[in-house]
Amino acid sequence: MAAREYRSDDINVTFDAERCIHSKECIHGLPEVFDVEKRPWIQPDRSEPDTVAEVVMQCPTGALQFARKDGGEKEPVPEENTVTVAKDGPLYVRGDVEIQEHDGGAFLEDTRIALCRCGESRNKPFCDNSHKNSGFRDAGSLDKGSYEDSSETGGRLEVKLTPNGPLFLKGEFEIRDAEGEPAFRESQAALCRCGHSGSKPFCDGTHGGIGWRDD
């Protein structure tokens, strides 16, 4: 399903329904523009373009994007790459992110992404809220590991989808727990996406034993 575009004279907003998990940041942040009771449900001309852009950037999945037509600034690339482990939910990734296929070819570059870690999404690698019905549970609590405040967390973050296996991250990034507290700073890591690792959010090889598949 292609993303739908909602236009005004100053700013266009696009919405990719397949990446939306209904966090409602847009509805709570700017209800005069984002209102599911109206048609169209996005009306970007009902607020200032700066405000619309600011609220769009709060969308944690990247389902919402904007393009300025008035000379305003485009969305900045975050100076830090962060991976936040949501309680009983996805991995929220922010930064200069490139998602790669098994062969290393890039198929998405974005600054805001929600990646499935329950193993049940029908829109892998993205979260589609399947965790809510699959019984997936993980508190997102992390003990501090290799964390150094002085280490870098910027630059390109590559997220490679290994065949029927974990997300392999390469770059400089910070892993945060469900409360947003930093726990790890790494340059590479393998993160579970089958939902059954005993050392979440990290992969422990369980996917091989249970025959997990990414179709």
GROMACS .gro file of N, CA, C and O in nm, residues 28-80:
model
  212
   28HIS      N    1  -0.283   1.361   1.963
   28HIS     CA    2  -0.272   1.434   2.089
   28HIS      C    3  -0.196   1.566   2.072
   28HIS      O    4  -0.225   1.664   2.140
   29GLY      N    5  -0.101   1.566   1.979
   29GLY     CA    6  -0.017   1.683   1.963
   29GLY      C    7  -0.081   1.796   1.884
   29GLY      O    8  -0.054   1.914   1.911
   30LEU      N    9  -0.168   1.762   1.787
   30LEU     CA   10  -0.227   1.866   1.702
   30LEU      C   11  -0.362   1.818   1.650
   30LEU      O   12  -0.379   1.787   1.532
   31PRO      N   13  -0.462   1.811   1.737
   31PRO     CA   14  -0.591   1.754   1.699
   31PRO      C   15  -0.665   1.833   1.591
   31PRO      O   16  -0.750   1.777   1.522
   32GLU      N   17  -0.632   1.962   1.576
   32GLU     CA   18  -0.699   2.038   1.471
   32GLU      C   19  -0.652   1.997   1.331
   32GLU      O   20  -0.722   2.022   1.232
   33VAL      N   21  -0.537   1.933   1.321
   33VAL     CA   22  -0.485   1.884   1.193
   33VAL      C   23  -0.508   1.735   1.178
   33VAL      O   24  -0.547   1.688   1.071
   34PHE      N   25  -0.486   1.659   1.286
   34PHE     CA   26  -0.497   1.513   1.282
   34PHE      C   27  -0.621   1.470   1.360
   34PHE      O   28  -0.622   1.472   1.483
   35ASP      N   29  -0.727   1.433   1.288
   35ASP     CA   30  -0.854   1.401   1.352
   35ASP      C   31  -0.920   1.288   1.273
   35ASP      O   32  -0.967   1.307   1.161
   36VAL      N   33  -0.924   1.168   1.333
   36VAL     CA   34  -0.977   1.051   1.262
   36VAL      C   35  -1.128   1.059   1.243
   36VAL      O   36  -1.184   0.978   1.168
   37GLU      N   37  -1.193   1.154   1.306
   37GLU     CA   38  -1.338   1.170   1.289
   37GLU      C   39  -1.370   1.255   1.167
   37GLU      O   40  -1.488   1.267   1.130
   38LYS      N   41  -1.269   1.314   1.106
   38LYS     CA   42  -1.292   1.401   0.990
   38LYS      C   43  -1.239   1.335   0.863
   38LYS      O   44  -1.158   1.243   0.867
   39ARG      N   45  -1.284   1.384   0.750
   39ARG     CA   46  -1.236   1.339   0.621
   39ARG      C   47  -1.199   1.459   0.536
   39ARG      O   48  -1.283   1.547   0.516
   40PRO      N   49  -1.074   1.469   0.489
   40PRO     CA   50  -0.966   1.377   0.520
   40PRO      C   51  -0.922   1.390   0.666
   40PRO      O   52  -0.942   1.495   0.727
   41TRP      N   53  -0.860   1.287   0.719
   41TRP     CA   54  -0.828   1.290   0.862
   41TRP      C   55  -0.704   1.374   0.891
   41TRP      O   56  -0.681   1.413   1.005
   42ILE      N   57  -0.627   1.405   0.787
   42ILE     CA   58  -0.514   1.497   0.800
   42ILE      C   59  -0.543   1.622   0.717
   42ILE      O   60  -0.565   1.613   0.596
   43GLN      N   61  -0.544   1.739   0.781
   43GLN     CA   62  -0.569   1.866   0.712
   43GLN      C   63  -0.457   1.964   0.749
   43GLN      O   64  -0.471   2.045   0.841
   44PRO      N   65  -0.343   1.956   0.678
   44PRO     CA   66  -0.226   2.035   0.716
   44PRO      C   67  -0.244   2.185   0.705
   44PRO      O   68  -0.163   2.261   0.761
   45ASP      N   69  -0.347   2.230   0.636
   45ASP     CA   70  -0.368   2.374   0.623
   45ASP      C   71  -0.435   2.436   0.747
   45ASP      O   72  -0.454   2.557   0.754
   46ARG      N   73  -0.466   2.354   0.847
   46ARG     CA   74  -0.535   2.404   0.965
   46ARG      C   75  -0.440   2.446   1.078
   46ARG      O   76  -0.484   2.477   1.189
   47SER      N   77  -0.310   2.450   1.048
   47SER     CA   78  -0.214   2.499   1.146
   47SER      C   79  -0.092   2.552   1.072
   47SER      O   80  -0.077   2.534   0.951
   48GLU      N   81  -0.004   2.616   1.145
   48GLU     CA   82   0.119   2.669   1.085
   48GLU      C   83   0.210   2.553   1.043
   48GLU      O   84   0.219   2.452   1.113
   49PRO      N   85   0.279   2.567   0.931
   49PRO     CA   86   0.363   2.457   0.882
   49PRO      C   87   0.473   2.415   0.980
   49PRO      O   88   0.507   2.298   0.988
   50ASP      N   89   0.528   2.512   1.054
   50ASP     CA   90   0.629   2.477   1.153
   50ASP      C   91   0.571   2.384   1.260
   50ASP      O   92   0.637   2.288   1.304
   51THR      N   93   0.449   2.411   1.301
   51THR     CA   94   0.384   2.330   1.404
   51THR      C   95   0.351   2.192   1.349
   51THR      O   96   0.369   2.090   1.418
   52VAL      N   97   0.301   2.187   1.227
   52VAL     CA   98   0.270   2.058   1.164
   52VAL      C   99   0.396   1.972   1.155
   52VAL      O  100   0.396   1.854   1.191
   53ALA      N  101   0.505   2.033   1.110
   53ALA     CA  102   0.631   1.959   1.097
   53ALA      C  103   0.679   1.908   1.232
   53ALA      O  104   0.725   1.793   1.244
   54GLU      N  105   0.667   1.991   1.334
   54GLU     CA  106   0.713   1.952   1.468
   54GLU      C  107   0.636   1.830   1.519
   54GLU      O  108   0.695   1.738   1.577
   55VAL      N  109   0.505   1.829   1.497
   55VAL     CA  110   0.424   1.717   1.544
   55VAL      C  111   0.451   1.592   1.460
   55VAL      O  112   0.457   1.480   1.515
   56VAL      N  113   0.466   1.606   1.332
   56VAL     CA  114   0.498   1.491   1.246
   56VAL      C  115   0.625   1.422   1.296
   56VAL      O  116   0.634   1.299   1.300
   57MET      N  117   0.723   1.500   1.337
   57MET     CA  118   0.850   1.443   1.381
   57MET      C  119   0.839   1.370   1.515
   57MET      O  120   0.933   1.301   1.555
   58GLN      N  121   0.723   1.380   1.581
   58GLN     CA  122   0.701   1.304   1.703
   58GLN      C  123   0.648   1.165   1.674
   58GLN      O  124   0.641   1.081   1.766
   59CYS      N  125   0.610   1.138   1.551
   59CYS     CA  126   0.563   1.004   1.513
   59CYS      C  127   0.679   0.906   1.527
   59CYS      O  128   0.778   0.917   1.455
   60PRO      N  129   0.671   0.807   1.617
   60PRO     CA  130   0.786   0.723   1.645
   60PRO      C  131   0.815   0.616   1.541
   60PRO      O  132   0.922   0.555   1.544
   61THR      N  133   0.722   0.593   1.449
   61THR     CA  134   0.739   0.485   1.352
   61THR      C  135   0.782   0.532   1.214
   61THR      O  136   0.820   0.450   1.130
   62GLY      N  137   0.773   0.663   1.189
   62GLY     CA  138   0.801   0.714   1.055
   62GLY      C  139   0.683   0.701   0.961
   62GLY      O  140   0.696   0.729   0.841
   63ALA      N  141   0.567   0.660   1.014
   63ALA     CA  142   0.448   0.650   0.929
   63ALA      C  143   0.411   0.786   0.872
   63ALA      O  144   0.358   0.797   0.761
   64LEU      N  145   0.436   0.891   0.949
   64LEU     CA  146   0.412   1.028   0.903
   64LEU      C  147   0.543   1.093   0.861
   64LEU      O  148   0.644   1.082   0.931
   65GLN      N  149   0.540   1.160   0.747
   65GLN     CA  150   0.653   1.236   0.696
   65GLN      C  151   0.600   1.368   0.642
   65GLN      O  152   0.480   1.383   0.619
   66PHE      N  153   0.689   1.464   0.622
   66PHE     CA  154   0.644   1.592   0.566
   66PHE      C  155   0.744   1.642   0.462
   66PHE      O  156   0.861   1.604   0.462
   67ALA      N  157   0.693   1.727   0.375
   67ALA     CA  158   0.776   1.796   0.276
   67ALA      C  159   0.735   1.943   0.276
   67ALA      O  160   0.618   1.975   0.251
   68ARG      N  161   0.830   2.032   0.304
   68ARG     CA  162   0.800   2.175   0.306
   68ARG      C  163   0.796   2.230   0.165
   68ARG      O  164   0.878   2.196   0.080
   69LYS      N  165   0.702   2.321   0.139
   69LYS     CA  166   0.688   2.387   0.011
   69LYS      C  167   0.709   2.538   0.023
   69LYS      O  168   0.705   2.609  -0.077
   70ASP      N  169   0.731   2.583   0.149
   70ASP     CA  170   0.743   2.726   0.175
   70ASP      C  171   0.887   2.768   0.203
   70ASP      O  172   0.912   2.879   0.251
   71GLY      N  173   0.981   2.680   0.176
   71GLY     CA  174   1.120   2.711   0.204
   71GLY      C  175   1.164   2.675   0.345
   71GLY      O  176   1.279   2.699   0.382
   72GLY      N  177   1.073   2.618   0.424
   72GLY     CA  178   1.107   2.577   0.559
   72GLY      C  179   1.203   2.459   0.560
   72GLY      O  180   1.219   2.388   0.459
   73GLU      N  181   1.266   2.436   0.673
   73GLU     CA  182   1.367   2.332   0.682
   73GLU      C  183   1.304   2.193   0.680
   73GLU      O  184   1.197   2.171   0.733
   74LYS      N  185   1.376   2.100   0.617
   74LYS     CA  186   1.332   1.962   0.620
   74LYS      C  187   1.371   1.899   0.753
   74LYS      O  188   1.443   1.960   0.834
   75GLU      N  189   1.324   1.778   0.778
   75GLU     CA  190   1.352   1.712   0.905
   75GLU      C  191   1.502   1.691   0.923
   75GLU      O  192   1.567   1.632   0.836
   76PRO      N  193   1.559   1.736   1.034
   76PRO     CA  194   1.703   1.717   1.056
   76PRO      C  195   1.734   1.572   1.091
   76PRO      O  196   1.651   1.502   1.150
   77VAL      N  197   1.852   1.529   1.055
   77VAL     CA  198   1.899   1.397   1.095
   77VAL      C  199   1.950   1.407   1.239
   77VAL      O  200   2.033   1.492   1.269
   78PRO      N  201   1.900   1.324   1.331
   78PRO     CA  202   1.945   1.332   1.470
   78PRO      C  203   2.097   1.314   1.481
   78PRO      O  204   2.158   1.239   1.406
   79GLU      N  205   2.154   1.384   1.576
   79GLU     CA  206   2.299   1.375   1.597
   79GLU      C  207   2.337   1.243   1.663
   79GLU      O  208   2.453   1.202   1.656
   80GLU      N  209   2.241   1.180   1.730
   80GLU     CA  210   2.267   1.052   1.796
   80GLU      C  211   2.176   0.943   1.740
   80GLU      O  212   2.062   0.970   1.703
   0.00000   0.00000   0.00000
